[in-house]
XYZ file of C-alpha atoms in Angstrom:
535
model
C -386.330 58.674 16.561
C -382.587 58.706 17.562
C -380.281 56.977 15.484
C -379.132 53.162 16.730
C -375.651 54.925 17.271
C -376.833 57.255 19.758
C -378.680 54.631 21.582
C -375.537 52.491 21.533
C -373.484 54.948 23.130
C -376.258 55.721 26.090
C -375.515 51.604 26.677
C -371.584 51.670 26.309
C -370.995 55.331 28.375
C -368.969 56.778 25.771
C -367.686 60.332 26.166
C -369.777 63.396 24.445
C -369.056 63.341 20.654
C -367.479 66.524 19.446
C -369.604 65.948 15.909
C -372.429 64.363 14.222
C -372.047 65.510 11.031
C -369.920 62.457 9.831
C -370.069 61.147 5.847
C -369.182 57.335 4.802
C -367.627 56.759 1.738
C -368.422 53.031 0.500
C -366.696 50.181 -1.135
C -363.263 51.808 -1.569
C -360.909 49.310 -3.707
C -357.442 48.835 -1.312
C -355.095 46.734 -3.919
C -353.489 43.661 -2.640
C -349.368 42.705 -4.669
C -351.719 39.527 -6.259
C -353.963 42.069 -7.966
C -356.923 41.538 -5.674
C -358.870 44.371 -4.216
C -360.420 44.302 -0.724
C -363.435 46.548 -0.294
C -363.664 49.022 2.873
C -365.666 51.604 3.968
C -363.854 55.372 5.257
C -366.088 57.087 8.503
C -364.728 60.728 8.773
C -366.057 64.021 10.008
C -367.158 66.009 7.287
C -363.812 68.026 8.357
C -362.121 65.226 8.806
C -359.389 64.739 6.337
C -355.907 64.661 8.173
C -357.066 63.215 11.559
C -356.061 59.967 13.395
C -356.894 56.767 11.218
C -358.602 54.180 13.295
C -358.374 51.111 11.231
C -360.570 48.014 11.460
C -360.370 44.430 9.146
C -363.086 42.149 9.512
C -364.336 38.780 8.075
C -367.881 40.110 9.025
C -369.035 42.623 6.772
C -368.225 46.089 7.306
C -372.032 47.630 7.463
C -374.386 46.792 10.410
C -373.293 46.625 13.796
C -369.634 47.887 12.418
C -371.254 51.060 11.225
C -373.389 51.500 14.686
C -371.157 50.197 17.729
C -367.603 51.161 16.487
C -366.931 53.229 13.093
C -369.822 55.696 14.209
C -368.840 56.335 17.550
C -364.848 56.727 17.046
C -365.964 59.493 13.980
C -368.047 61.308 16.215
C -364.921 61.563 18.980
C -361.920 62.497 16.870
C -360.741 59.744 14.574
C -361.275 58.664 11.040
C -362.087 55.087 10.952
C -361.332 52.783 7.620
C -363.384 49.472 7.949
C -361.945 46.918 5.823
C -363.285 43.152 4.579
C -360.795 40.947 4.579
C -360.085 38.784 1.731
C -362.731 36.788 -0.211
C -365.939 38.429 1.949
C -368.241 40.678 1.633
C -367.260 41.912 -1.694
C -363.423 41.785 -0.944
C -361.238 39.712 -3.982
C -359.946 36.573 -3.510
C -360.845 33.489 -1.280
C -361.108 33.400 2.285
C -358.677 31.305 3.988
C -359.241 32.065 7.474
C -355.957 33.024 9.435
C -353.207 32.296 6.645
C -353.552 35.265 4.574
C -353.583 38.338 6.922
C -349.955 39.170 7.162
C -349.367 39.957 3.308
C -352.879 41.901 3.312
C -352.340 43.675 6.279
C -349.372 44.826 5.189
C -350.763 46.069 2.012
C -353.588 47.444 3.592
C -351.182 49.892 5.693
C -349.298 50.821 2.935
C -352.367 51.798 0.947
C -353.593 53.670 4.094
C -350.489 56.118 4.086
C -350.206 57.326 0.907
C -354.084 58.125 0.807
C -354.830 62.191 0.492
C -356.671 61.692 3.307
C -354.220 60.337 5.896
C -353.096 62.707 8.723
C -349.553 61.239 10.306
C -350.993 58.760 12.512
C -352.703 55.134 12.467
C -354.327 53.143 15.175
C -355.175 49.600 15.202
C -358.191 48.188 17.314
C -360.969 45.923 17.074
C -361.880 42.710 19.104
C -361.095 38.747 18.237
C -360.237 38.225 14.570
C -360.325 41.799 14.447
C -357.400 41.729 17.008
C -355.670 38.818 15.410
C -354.890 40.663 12.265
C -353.236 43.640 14.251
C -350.645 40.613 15.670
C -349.765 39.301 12.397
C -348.594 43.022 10.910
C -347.679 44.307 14.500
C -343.917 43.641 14.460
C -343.352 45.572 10.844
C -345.552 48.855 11.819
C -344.672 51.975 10.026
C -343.794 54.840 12.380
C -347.226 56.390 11.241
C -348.939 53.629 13.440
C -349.239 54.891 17.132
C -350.923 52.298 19.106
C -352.801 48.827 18.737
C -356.061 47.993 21.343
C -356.549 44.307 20.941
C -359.707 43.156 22.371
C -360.332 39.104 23.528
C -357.641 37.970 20.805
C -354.556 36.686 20.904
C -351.903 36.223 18.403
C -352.235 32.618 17.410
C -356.082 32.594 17.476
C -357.351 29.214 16.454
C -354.047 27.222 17.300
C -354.935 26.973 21.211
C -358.016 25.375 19.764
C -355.947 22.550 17.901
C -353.568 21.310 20.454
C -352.128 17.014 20.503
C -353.096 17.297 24.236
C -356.740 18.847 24.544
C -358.488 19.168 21.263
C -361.290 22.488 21.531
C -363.586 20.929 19.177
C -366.852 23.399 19.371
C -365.291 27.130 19.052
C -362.971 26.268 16.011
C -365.623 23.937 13.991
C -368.714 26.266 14.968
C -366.594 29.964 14.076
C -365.875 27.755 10.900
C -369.845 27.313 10.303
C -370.512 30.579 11.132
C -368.552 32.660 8.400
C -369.107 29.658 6.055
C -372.903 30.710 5.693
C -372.800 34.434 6.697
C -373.371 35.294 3.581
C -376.378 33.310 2.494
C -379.524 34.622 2.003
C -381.648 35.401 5.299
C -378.751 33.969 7.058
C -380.063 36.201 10.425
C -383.429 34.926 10.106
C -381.394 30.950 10.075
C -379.578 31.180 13.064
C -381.926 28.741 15.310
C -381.955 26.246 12.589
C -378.426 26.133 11.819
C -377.606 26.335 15.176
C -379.517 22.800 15.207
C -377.304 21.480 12.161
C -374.049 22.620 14.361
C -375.710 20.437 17.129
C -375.791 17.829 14.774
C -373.042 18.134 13.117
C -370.727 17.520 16.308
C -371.918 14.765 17.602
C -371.376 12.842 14.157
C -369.250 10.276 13.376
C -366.477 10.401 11.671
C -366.213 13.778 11.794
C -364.751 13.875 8.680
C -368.384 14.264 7.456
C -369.826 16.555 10.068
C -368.803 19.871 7.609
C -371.274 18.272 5.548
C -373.844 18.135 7.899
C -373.738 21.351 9.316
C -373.637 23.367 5.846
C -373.830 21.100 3.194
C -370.792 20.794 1.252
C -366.847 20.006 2.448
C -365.084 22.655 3.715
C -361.436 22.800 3.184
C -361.234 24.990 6.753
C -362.957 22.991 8.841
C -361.214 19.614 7.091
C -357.917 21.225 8.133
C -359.065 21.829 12.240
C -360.034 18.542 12.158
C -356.950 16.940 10.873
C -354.096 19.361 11.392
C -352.541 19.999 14.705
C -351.644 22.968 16.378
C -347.852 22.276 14.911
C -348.775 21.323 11.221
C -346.731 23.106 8.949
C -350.274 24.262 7.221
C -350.654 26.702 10.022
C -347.252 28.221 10.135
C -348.894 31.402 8.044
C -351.115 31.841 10.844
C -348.888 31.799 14.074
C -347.951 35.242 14.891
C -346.556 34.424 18.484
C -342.908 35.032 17.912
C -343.880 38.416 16.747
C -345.228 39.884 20.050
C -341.704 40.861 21.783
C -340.836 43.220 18.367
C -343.422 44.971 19.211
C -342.520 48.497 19.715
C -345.497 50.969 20.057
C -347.935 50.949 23.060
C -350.335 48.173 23.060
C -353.525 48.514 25.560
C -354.669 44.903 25.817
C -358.181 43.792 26.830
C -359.438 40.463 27.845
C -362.164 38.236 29.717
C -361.975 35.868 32.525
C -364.276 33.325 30.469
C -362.538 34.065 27.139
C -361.991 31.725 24.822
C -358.812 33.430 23.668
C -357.388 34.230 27.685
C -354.163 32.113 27.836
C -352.852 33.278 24.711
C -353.771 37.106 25.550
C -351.659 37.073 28.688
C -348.638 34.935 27.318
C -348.685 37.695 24.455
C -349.140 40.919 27.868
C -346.005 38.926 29.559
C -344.028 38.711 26.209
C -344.380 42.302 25.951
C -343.944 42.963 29.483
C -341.017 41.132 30.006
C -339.567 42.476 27.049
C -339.855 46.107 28.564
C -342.457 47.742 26.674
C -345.053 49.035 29.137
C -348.232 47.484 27.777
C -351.643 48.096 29.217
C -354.047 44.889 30.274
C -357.542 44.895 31.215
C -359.525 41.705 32.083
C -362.983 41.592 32.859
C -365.742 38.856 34.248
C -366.665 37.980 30.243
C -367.122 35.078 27.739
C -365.935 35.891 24.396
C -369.719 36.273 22.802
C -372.561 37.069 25.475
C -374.683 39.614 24.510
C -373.778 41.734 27.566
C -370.579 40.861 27.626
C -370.349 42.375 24.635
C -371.669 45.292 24.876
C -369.451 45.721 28.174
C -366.468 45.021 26.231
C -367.075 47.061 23.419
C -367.961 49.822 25.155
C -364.404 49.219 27.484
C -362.345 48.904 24.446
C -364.236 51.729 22.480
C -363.341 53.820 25.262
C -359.648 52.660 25.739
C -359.098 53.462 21.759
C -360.432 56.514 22.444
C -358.421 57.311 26.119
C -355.227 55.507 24.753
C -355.804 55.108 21.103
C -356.725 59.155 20.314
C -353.978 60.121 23.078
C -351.198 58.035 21.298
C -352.155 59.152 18.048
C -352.176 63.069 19.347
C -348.455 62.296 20.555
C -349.801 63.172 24.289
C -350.113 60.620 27.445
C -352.868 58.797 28.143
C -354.929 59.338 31.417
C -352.440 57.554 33.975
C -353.689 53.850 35.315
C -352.010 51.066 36.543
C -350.443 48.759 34.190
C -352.925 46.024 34.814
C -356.492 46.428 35.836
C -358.478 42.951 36.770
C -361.725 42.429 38.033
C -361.825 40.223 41.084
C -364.698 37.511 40.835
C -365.974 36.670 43.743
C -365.292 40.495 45.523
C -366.850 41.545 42.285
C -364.733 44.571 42.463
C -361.910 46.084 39.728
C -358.390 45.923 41.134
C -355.468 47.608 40.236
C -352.076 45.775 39.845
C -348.188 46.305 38.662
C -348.014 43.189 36.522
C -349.543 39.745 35.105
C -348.877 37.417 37.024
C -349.300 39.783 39.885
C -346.951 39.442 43.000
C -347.652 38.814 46.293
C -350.033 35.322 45.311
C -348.334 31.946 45.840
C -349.270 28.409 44.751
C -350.716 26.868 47.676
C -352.187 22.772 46.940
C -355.335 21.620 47.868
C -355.229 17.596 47.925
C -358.207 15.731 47.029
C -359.236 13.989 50.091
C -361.152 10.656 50.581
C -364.974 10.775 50.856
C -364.495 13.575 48.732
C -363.237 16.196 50.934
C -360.782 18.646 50.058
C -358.016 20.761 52.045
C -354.403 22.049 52.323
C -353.088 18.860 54.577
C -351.686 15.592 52.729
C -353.793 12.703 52.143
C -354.591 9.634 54.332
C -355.575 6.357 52.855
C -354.530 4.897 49.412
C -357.575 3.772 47.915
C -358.559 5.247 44.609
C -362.087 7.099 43.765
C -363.180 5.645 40.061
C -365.700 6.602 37.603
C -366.926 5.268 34.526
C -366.715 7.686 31.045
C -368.606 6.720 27.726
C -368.097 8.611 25.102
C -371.664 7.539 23.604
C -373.279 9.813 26.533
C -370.200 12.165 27.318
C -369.438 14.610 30.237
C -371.128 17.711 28.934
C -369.628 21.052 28.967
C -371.714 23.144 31.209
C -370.572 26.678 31.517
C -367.251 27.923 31.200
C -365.644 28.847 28.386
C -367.725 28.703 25.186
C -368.900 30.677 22.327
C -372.213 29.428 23.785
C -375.670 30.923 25.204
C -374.706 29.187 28.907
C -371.102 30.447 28.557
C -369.427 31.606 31.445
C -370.574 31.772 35.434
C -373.723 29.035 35.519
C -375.059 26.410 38.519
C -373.001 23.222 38.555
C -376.073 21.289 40.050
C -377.073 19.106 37.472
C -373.348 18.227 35.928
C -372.078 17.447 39.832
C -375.229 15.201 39.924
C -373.968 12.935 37.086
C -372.194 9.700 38.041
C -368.959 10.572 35.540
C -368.042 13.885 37.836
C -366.304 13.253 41.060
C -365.977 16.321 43.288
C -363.927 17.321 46.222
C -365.057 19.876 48.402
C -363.650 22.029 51.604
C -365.292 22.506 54.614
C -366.589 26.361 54.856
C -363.891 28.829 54.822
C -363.379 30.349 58.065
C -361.549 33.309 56.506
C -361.557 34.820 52.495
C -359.274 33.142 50.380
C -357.976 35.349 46.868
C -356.778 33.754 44.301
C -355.130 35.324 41.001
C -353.100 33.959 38.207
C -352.315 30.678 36.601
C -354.185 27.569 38.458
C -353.208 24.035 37.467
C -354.049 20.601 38.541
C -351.811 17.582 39.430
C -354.148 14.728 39.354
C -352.718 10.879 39.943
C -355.046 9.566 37.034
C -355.419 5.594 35.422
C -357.377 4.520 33.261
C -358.663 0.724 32.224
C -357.977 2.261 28.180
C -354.371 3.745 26.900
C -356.437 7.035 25.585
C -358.356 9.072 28.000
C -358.835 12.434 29.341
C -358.450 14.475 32.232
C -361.213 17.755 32.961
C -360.277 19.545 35.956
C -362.631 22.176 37.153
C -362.929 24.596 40.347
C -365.976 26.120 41.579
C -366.857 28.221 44.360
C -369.927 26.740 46.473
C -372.002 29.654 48.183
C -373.647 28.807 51.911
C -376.394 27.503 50.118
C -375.020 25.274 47.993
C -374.778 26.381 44.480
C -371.696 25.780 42.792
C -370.574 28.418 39.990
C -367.355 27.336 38.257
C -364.492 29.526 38.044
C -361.767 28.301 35.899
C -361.542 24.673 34.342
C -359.195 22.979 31.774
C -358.360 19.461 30.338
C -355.447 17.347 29.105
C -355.236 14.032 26.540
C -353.442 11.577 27.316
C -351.674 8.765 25.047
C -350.716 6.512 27.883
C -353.661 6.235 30.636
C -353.351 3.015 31.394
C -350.463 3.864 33.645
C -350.694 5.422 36.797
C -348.904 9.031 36.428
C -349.297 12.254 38.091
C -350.999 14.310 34.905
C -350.603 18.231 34.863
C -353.800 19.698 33.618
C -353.300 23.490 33.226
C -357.058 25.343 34.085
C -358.044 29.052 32.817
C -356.427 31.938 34.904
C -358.474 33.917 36.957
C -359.029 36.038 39.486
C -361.644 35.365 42.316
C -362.393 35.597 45.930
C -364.169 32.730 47.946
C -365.979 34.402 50.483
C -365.680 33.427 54.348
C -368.667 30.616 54.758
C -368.040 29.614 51.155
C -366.485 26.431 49.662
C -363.766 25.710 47.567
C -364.775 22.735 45.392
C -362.542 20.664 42.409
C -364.161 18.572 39.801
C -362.693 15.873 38.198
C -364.103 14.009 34.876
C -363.055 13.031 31.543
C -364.863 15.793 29.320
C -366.665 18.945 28.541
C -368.224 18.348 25.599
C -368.626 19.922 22.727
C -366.278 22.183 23.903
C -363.557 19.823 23.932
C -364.180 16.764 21.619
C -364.924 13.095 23.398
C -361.942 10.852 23.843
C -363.385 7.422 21.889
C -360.052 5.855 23.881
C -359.266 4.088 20.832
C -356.319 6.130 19.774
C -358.427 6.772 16.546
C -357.461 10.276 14.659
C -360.750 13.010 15.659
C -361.726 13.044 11.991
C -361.932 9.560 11.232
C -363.027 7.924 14.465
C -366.203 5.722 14.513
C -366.070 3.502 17.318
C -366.736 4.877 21.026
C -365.134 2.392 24.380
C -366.124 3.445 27.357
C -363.558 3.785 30.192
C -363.009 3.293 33.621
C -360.618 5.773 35.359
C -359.217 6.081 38.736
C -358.211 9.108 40.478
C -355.269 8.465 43.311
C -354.535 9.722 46.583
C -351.387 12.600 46.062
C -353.729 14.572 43.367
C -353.886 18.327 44.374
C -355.452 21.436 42.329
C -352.795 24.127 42.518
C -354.147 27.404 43.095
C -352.253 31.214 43.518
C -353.410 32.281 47.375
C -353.129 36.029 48.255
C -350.300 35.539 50.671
C-alpha cells in the first residue's frame, strides 16, 4: 500500500518528487532567551544537509497531517522542512498564550535555525492561518538568509478582526479557543461530535462569562480575554503585527479565500505591501477558511506556490512569471488575471433598496419605511458565509429569506452580466425602537430558478439606533459575476449568529449580559448596497 503522502499528492497535483528517501529527526530542543525549549521535527533528504530550509510553527502538533500534506511533500521536491510547536504544546516549554508570544520565539527560532550545521544559506517561511500569522510577527526583522514568506488564509492581526467595538465575531475566536484548549486530551479525535455539542452550548449561554466553562470545563484565561477585551485593549498590543507589513522587504506570495475568515486583513496587508512598492504575489480562491475541500485545494495551491516561488527564491532564480494578482471570478467560475488589488477598471455603482422590496440603480420613490422585529432569544442565524463551520461558504438562502427578521430587496432579471470585484459596502438608513442594535447586510445572487447563494455579507453595532442615520456596513470583498437572467438580491437583518454574537440591545458588556429585548428596526428609503461594477 502507498504511503498517505503519495496519495496526498495524487489529490493536491504536486510536481514529481526528485526523492523518497527522506529521514525525520524528532523532538529537536530550539532554546527560547527565557530558557524554554520548543520541540520541532527536521524533514530532509537523506542528502539533504545544506538545502533550502522551509520552516513551519504550529500550535497543532507537528506529526499527523503536518508530516503527510506539507513536511513530506516539500522534502521530496528540494527543501528541508523544520516543523516547529509553538510554545506550551505538544511538548514545547512554556504556556500557550495564543498570539502574544510569537514575535520573541520566532525570532529565536530563526536565529537557532542559522547557526545549525545543517543550514544551507537560505530560509523560507510558509504555512496557512496561525501558521501564517507567526511569519507577520518576525517578517519585518528577517535575516538576509530568509528568501521568501507564502502566507496562506492569514493575516497579520489574526484574531483582532474578530474583536472589533462595532461587530463582535463571536463563533471563530471562542470556538479556535475550544479547539486548541482540548487538542490535547485523550481521544480528543474520537470527541469532536460531542464537543462540538458543548461549543453549541456553550454560545448560546448567558453570561458568557461562563460559557468557557461549559464548553471545556474549567475558565480559560484566552477565551475570558476575547470576551472582554476589544480589538484596541492594550492586552493585545503583543499580538498586532499590522504596522509591520510595509518593512517588509523580501518577496511575499500571498494566498487567500473569498469565504475566508481572515480576507479583509489579507488584502489590507497585499495593498500595504503593494503600495509600498514591493511586488507581492496574491492569489484568492472560491474557499472558507476550513472545508475539507477547500483545504485540500488550498494546500495543494500554496504547497505548490512554496515550491514555484518559495524553492525559486531560495535558489536566487525567478519564479515562473504570473500576474501580480490571480482571482477566481464566482459566478464565471473562471481564474482571472489582474495588475493589482483593488483591480482597476470596476467602479462603485449603488443599488437603492426599493419599496415592495425591489431593488435597482434609480433613486427611490416613496418615504415609508420597511420594519422588522429582532429578538435576540430566537436570533437571525448565520447561514453560510463566512465560518469555520460545516455550511461555510456558498449555501441556499431559502429558509433564512423565509424568516420574518430578513427583509430582502431584489432586481428584476439582468438583461446583461454584471462583474463585480473589490470592496462592497452598504449604506443602509437604519432606526431602531432600542439605542443598541445591529445592522447584517448581505448580497446574494438569485439563479432563474430561484435559489439564492450569498456572496459577500458583513455587519455593524451600533451605540445609538434609536436615531435615524445612514449606517456604513462594510461586506466581504469578492469577486463574482451575476449571469444575464440572474438576480441581484440584498438582505437586510440584525444578525448572523453565532458568527457574530446577538445584540441583547441593552448596552450590556458581551460577557456579562443576561437579559435579551427584542427590537423593532426600520429600514428607510435612501439605503443603497454599494457594489464595484466592471465598467
Amino acid at each position: 500500500m502507498k504511503p498517505l503522502s503519495h496519495l496526498v499528492e495524487r489529490l493536491l497535483d504536486l510536481p514529481a518528487p526528485a526523492t523518497r528517501d527522506v529521514v525525520v529527526q524528532r523532538d529537536l530542543r530550539v532554546p527560547m532567551p527565557d530558557g524554554a525549549e520548543l520541540l520541532a521535527d527536521r524533514w530532509a533528504p537523506r542528502t539533504g544537509t545544506g538545502l533550502p530550509t522551509a520552516l513551519l510553527r504550529t500550535p497543532y502538533g507537528r506529526r499527523g497531517v503536518f508530516g503527510a500534506i506539507l513536511a513530506r511533500p516539500l522534502a521530496e521536491r528540494g527543501f528541508q522542512v523544520l516543523v516547529q510547536s509553538t510554545r506550551g504544546g505538544f511538548g514545547s516549554g512554556g504556556v500557550f498564550d495564543p498570539l502574544r508570544q510569537e514575535r520573541e520565539d520566532g525570532l529565536a527560532t530563526l536565529d537557532w535555525v542559522l547557526a545549525q550545521p545543517w543550514f544551507g544559506d537560505a530560509l523560507v517561511l510558509t504555512g496557512a492561518s496561525y501558521l501564517g500569522y507567526v511569519q507577520w510577527a518576525v517578517a519585518d526583522r528577517l535575516p538576509p538568509q530568509v528568501k521568501a514568506m507564502i502566507p496562506h488564509v492569514t493575516e497579520s492581526g489574526l484574531t483582532l478582526e474578530f474583536l472589533r467595538d462595532d461587530g463582535f465575531s463571536l463563533e471563530t475566536p471562542f470556538g479556535w479557543g475550544v479547539q486548541v484548549a482540548v487538542q490535547e486530551r485523550r481521544f480528543a479525535l474520537l470527541r469532536q461530535r460531542g464537543q462540538a455539542k458543548k461549543l453549541a452550548r456553550a454560545l448560546t449561554t448567558l453570561p458568557l462569562a461562563q460559557a468557557d466553562v461549559v464548553a471545556i470545563g474549567h475558565r480559560s484565561d484566552y477565551l475570558q480575554d476575547i470576551l472582554t477585551r476589544p480589538e484596541h485593549d492594550p492586552h493585545w498590543a503583543a499580538a498586532d503585527h499590522r504596522t509591520r507589513v510595509a518593512g517588509v522587504t523580501v518577496p511575499v506570495s500571498s494566498i487567500g479565500g473569498w469565504y475566508d475568515i481572515f480576507l479583509p486583513g489579507q488584502l489590507r496587508d497585499f495593498r500595504a505591501l503593494q503600495d509600498a512598492g514591493r511586488r507581492p504575489r496574491l492569489t484568492v480562491g472560491p474557499w472558507t477558511h476550513a472545508g475539507r475541500a477547500d483545504l485540500l485545494a488550498g494546500a495543494g495551491l500554496a504547497l505548490r506556490e512554496t515550491l514555484e516561488f518559495g524553492l525559486a527564491h531560495a535558489r536566487g532564480e525567478e519564479p515562473p512569471e504570473r500576474a501580480p494578482v490571480r482571482l477566481y471570478v464566482m459566478g464565471e467560475e473562471a481564474w482571472r488575471d489582474f495588475t493589482s488589488w483593488p483591480p482597476e477598471g470596476y467602479a462603485p455603482q449603488r443599488f437603492h433598496l426599493q419599496p415592495g422590496g425591489a431593488l435597482s440603480a434609480g433613486e427611490p420613490a416613496g418615504s415609508t419605511p420597511d420594519r422588522y422585529r429582532y429578538d435576540p432569544a430566537d436570533p437571525t442565524p448565520a447561514a453560510g458565509g463566512v465560518r469555520m463551520a460545516p455550511d461555510a461558504g456558498r449555501v441556499d438562502n431559502a429558509a433564512l429569506e423565509a424568516r420574518a427578521d430578513v427583509l430582502t430587496y431584489t432586481t428584476a432579471a439582468l438583461g446583461e452580466d454584471v462583474e463585480i470585484v473589490g470592496e462592497v459596502s452598504a449604506e443602509i438608513r437604519f432606526r431602531s425602537s432600542l439605542r443598541f442594535a445591529d445592522v447584517f447586510v448581505r448580497v446574494c445572487d438569485v439563479d432563474p430558478d430561484g435559489r439564492s447563494v450569498n456572496v459577500c455579507d458583513g455587519l455593524t453595532s451600533l451605540t445609538n439606533a434609536d436615531e435615524l442615520a445612514a449606517v456604513r456596513v462594510s461586506l466581504w470583498p469578492t469577486a463574482h459575476r451575476f449571469r444575464r437572467g440572474h438576480r441581484i438580491r440584498v438582505q437586510v437583518s440584525s444578525g448572523a449568529f453565532p458568527r457574530y454574537a446577538r445584540n441583547p440591545g441593552t448596552g450590556d458588556p458581551h460577557a456579562t449580559a443576561v437579559t435579551l429585548r427584542a427590537a423593532d428596526q426600520e429600514v428607510h428609503p435612501g439605503s443603497a448596497v454599494v457594489l464595484p461594477v466592471r465598467a
